[in-house]
mmCIF file of C-alpha atoms in Angstrom:
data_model
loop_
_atom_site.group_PDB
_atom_site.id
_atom_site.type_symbol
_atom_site.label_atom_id
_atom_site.label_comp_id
_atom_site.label_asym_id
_atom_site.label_seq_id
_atom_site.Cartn_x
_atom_site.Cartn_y
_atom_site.Cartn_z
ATOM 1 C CA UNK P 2 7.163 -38.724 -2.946
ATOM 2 C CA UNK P 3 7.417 -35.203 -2.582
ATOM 3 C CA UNK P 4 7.193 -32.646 -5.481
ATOM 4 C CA UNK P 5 10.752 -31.494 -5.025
ATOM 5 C CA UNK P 6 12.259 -35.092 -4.960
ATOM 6 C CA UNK P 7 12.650 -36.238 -8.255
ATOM 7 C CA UNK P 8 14.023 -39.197 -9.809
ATOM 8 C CA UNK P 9 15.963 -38.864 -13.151
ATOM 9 C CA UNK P 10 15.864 -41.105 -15.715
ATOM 10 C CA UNK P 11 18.064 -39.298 -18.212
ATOM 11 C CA UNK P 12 20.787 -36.976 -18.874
ATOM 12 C CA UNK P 13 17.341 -34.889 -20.913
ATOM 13 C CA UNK P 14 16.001 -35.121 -17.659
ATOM 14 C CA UNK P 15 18.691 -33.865 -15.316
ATOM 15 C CA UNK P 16 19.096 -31.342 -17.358
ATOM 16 C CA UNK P 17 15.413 -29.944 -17.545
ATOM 17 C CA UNK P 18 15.102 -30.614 -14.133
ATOM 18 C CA UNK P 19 17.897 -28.652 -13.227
ATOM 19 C CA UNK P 20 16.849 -25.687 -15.664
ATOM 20 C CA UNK P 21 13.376 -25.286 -14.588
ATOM 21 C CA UNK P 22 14.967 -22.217 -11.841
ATOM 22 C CA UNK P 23 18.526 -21.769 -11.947
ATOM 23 C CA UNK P 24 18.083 -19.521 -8.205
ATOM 24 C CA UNK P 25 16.864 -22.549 -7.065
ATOM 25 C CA UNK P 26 19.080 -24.962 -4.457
ATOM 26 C CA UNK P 27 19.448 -28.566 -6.010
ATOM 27 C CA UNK P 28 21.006 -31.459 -3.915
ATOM 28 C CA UNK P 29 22.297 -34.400 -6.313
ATOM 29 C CA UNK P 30 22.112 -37.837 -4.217
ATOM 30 C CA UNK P 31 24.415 -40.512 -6.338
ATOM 31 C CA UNK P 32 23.458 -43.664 -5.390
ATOM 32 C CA UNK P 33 23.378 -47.263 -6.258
ATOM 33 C CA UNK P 34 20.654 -49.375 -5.613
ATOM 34 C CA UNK P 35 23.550 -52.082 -4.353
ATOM 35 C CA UNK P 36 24.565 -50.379 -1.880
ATOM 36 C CA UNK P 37 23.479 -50.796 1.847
ATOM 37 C CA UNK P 38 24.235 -47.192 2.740
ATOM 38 C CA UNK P 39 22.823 -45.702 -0.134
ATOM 39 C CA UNK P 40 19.286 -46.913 0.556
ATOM 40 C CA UNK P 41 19.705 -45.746 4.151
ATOM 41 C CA UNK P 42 20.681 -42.254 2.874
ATOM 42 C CA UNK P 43 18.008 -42.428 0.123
ATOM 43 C CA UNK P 44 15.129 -42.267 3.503
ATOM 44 C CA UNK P 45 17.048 -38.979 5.069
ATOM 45 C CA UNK P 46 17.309 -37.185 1.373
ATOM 46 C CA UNK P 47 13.567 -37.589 1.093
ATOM 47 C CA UNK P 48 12.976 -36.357 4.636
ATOM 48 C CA UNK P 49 14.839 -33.928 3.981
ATOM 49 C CA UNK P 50 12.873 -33.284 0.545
ATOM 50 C CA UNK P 51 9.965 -33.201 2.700
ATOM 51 C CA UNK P 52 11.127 -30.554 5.220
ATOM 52 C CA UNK P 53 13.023 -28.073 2.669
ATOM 53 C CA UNK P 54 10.553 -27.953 0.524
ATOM 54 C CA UNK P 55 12.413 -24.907 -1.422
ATOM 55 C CA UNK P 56 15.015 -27.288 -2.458
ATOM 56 C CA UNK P 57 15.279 -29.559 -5.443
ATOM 57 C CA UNK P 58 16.333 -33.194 -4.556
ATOM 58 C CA UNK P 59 17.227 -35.093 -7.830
ATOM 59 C CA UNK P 60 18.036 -39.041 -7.103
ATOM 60 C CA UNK P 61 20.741 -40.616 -9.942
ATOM 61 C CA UNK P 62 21.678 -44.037 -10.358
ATOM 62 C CA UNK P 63 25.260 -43.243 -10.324
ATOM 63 C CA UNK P 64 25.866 -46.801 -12.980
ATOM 64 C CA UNK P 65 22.867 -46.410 -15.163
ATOM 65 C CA UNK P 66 23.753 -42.664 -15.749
ATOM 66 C CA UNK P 67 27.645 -42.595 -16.221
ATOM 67 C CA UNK P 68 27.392 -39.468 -17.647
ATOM 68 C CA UNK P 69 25.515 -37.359 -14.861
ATOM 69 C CA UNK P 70 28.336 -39.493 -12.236
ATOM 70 C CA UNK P 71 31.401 -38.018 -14.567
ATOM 71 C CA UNK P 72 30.555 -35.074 -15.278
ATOM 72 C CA UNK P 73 30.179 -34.608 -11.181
ATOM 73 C CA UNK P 74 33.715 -36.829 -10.880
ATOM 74 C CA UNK P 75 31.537 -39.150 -8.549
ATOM 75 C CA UNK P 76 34.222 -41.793 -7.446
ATOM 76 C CA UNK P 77 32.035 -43.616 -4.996
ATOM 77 C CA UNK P 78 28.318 -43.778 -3.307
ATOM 78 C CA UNK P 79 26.930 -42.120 -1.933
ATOM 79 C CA UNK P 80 27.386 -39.210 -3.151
ATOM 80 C CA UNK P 81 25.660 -35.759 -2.767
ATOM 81 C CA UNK P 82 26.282 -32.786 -4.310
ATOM 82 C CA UNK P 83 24.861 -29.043 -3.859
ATOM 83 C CA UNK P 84 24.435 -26.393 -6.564
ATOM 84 C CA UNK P 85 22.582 -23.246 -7.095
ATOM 85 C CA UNK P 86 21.904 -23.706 -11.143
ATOM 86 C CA UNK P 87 25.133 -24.205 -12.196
ATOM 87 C CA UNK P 88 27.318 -22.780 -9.360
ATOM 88 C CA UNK P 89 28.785 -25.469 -6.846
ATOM 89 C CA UNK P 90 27.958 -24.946 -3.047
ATOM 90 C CA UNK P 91 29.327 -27.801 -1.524
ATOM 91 C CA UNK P 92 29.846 -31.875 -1.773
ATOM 92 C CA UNK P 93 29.229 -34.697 0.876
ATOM 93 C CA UNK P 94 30.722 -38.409 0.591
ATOM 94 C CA UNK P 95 29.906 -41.199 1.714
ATOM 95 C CA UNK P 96 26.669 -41.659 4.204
ATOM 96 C CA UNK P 97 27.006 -38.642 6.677
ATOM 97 C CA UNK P 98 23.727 -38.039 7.110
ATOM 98 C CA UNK P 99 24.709 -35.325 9.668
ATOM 99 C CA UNK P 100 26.714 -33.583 6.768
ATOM 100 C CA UNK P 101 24.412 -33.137 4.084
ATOM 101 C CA UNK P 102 21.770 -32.169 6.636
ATOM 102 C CA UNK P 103 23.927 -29.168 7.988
ATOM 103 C CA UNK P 104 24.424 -28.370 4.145
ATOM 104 C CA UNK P 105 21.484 -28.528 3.060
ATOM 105 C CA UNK P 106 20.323 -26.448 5.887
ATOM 106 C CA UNK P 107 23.050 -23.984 5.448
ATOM 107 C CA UNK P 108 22.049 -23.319 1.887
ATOM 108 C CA UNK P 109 18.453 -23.227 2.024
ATOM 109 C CA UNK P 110 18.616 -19.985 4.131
ATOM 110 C CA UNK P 111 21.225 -18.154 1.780
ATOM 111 C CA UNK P 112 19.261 -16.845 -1.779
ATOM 112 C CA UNK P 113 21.120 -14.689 -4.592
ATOM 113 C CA UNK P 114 19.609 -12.029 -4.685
ATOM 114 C CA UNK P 115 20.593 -9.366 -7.535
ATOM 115 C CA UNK P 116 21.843 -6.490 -5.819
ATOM 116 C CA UNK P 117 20.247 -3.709 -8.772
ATOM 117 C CA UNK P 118 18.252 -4.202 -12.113
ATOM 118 C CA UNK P 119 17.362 -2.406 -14.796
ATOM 119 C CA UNK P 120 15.383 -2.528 -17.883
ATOM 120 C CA UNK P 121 18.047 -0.778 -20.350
ATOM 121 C CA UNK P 122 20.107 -3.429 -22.389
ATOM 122 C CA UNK P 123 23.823 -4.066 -22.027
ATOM 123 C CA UNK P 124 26.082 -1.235 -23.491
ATOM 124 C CA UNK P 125 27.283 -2.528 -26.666
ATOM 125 C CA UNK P 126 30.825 -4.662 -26.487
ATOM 126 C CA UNK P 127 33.488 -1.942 -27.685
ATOM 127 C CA UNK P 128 34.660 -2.313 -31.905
ATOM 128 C CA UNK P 129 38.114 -2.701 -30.801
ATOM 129 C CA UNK P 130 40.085 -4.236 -28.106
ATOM 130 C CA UNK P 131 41.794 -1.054 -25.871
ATOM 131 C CA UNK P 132 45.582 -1.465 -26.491
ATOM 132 C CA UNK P 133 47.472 -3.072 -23.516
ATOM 133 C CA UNK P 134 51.797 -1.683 -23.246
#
């Protein structure tokens, strides 16, 4: 398996997974291990973990871990979902392998990039609201 295809095994684990680099690309493949066209999908997400190698794949057992599928409002599998740490890029249902492919494509090229830094700290929140009439 390939070091960005991962397996989770726990709510802990999605979340520390997901954590590790919140610039990074994550694809969420929902699956149930019942389900013909999940297992067919499950081969293209890991050739696709093996040729965007930038991207985190993370594989959930959409009945063992209710809470990952709810908190995603996964209705049915497969199911695939595409975020950049927290931020949502995109969703594919159902087994469109052609889909998630052009997504996952799509968003491995684009990167956030912060348009200035600096070292000084934030200016301090003002001590009183500024009056609204």
């Amino acid at each position: 398996m390939s070091s960005n295809h991962h397996v989770v095994e726990s709510a802990e684990d999605f979340q520390q997974q997901l954590s590790k680099d919140l610039q990074r690309v994550s694809v969420i493949n929902f699956w149930a291990p019942w389900a013909e066209p999940c297992k067919q999908m499950n081969e293209v997400v890991k050739e696709l973990a093996k040729k965007y190698d930038s991207i985190l794949f993370l594989q959930v057992d959409a009945e063992q871990l209710t809470e990952i599928s709810e908190s995603f409002e996964v209705e049915s599998v497969p199911a695939f979902v595409v975020l950049r740490g927290h931020t949502l890029l995109g969703r594919v249902t159902g087994a469109d392998a052609a889909e998630l492919a052009s997504q996952v494509e799509a968003h491995s090229k684009s990167s956030v990039k912060p348009t200035s830094t600096s070292e000084k700290a934030p200016a301090p929140a003002p001590a009183t609201a500024p009056a609204t009439n």
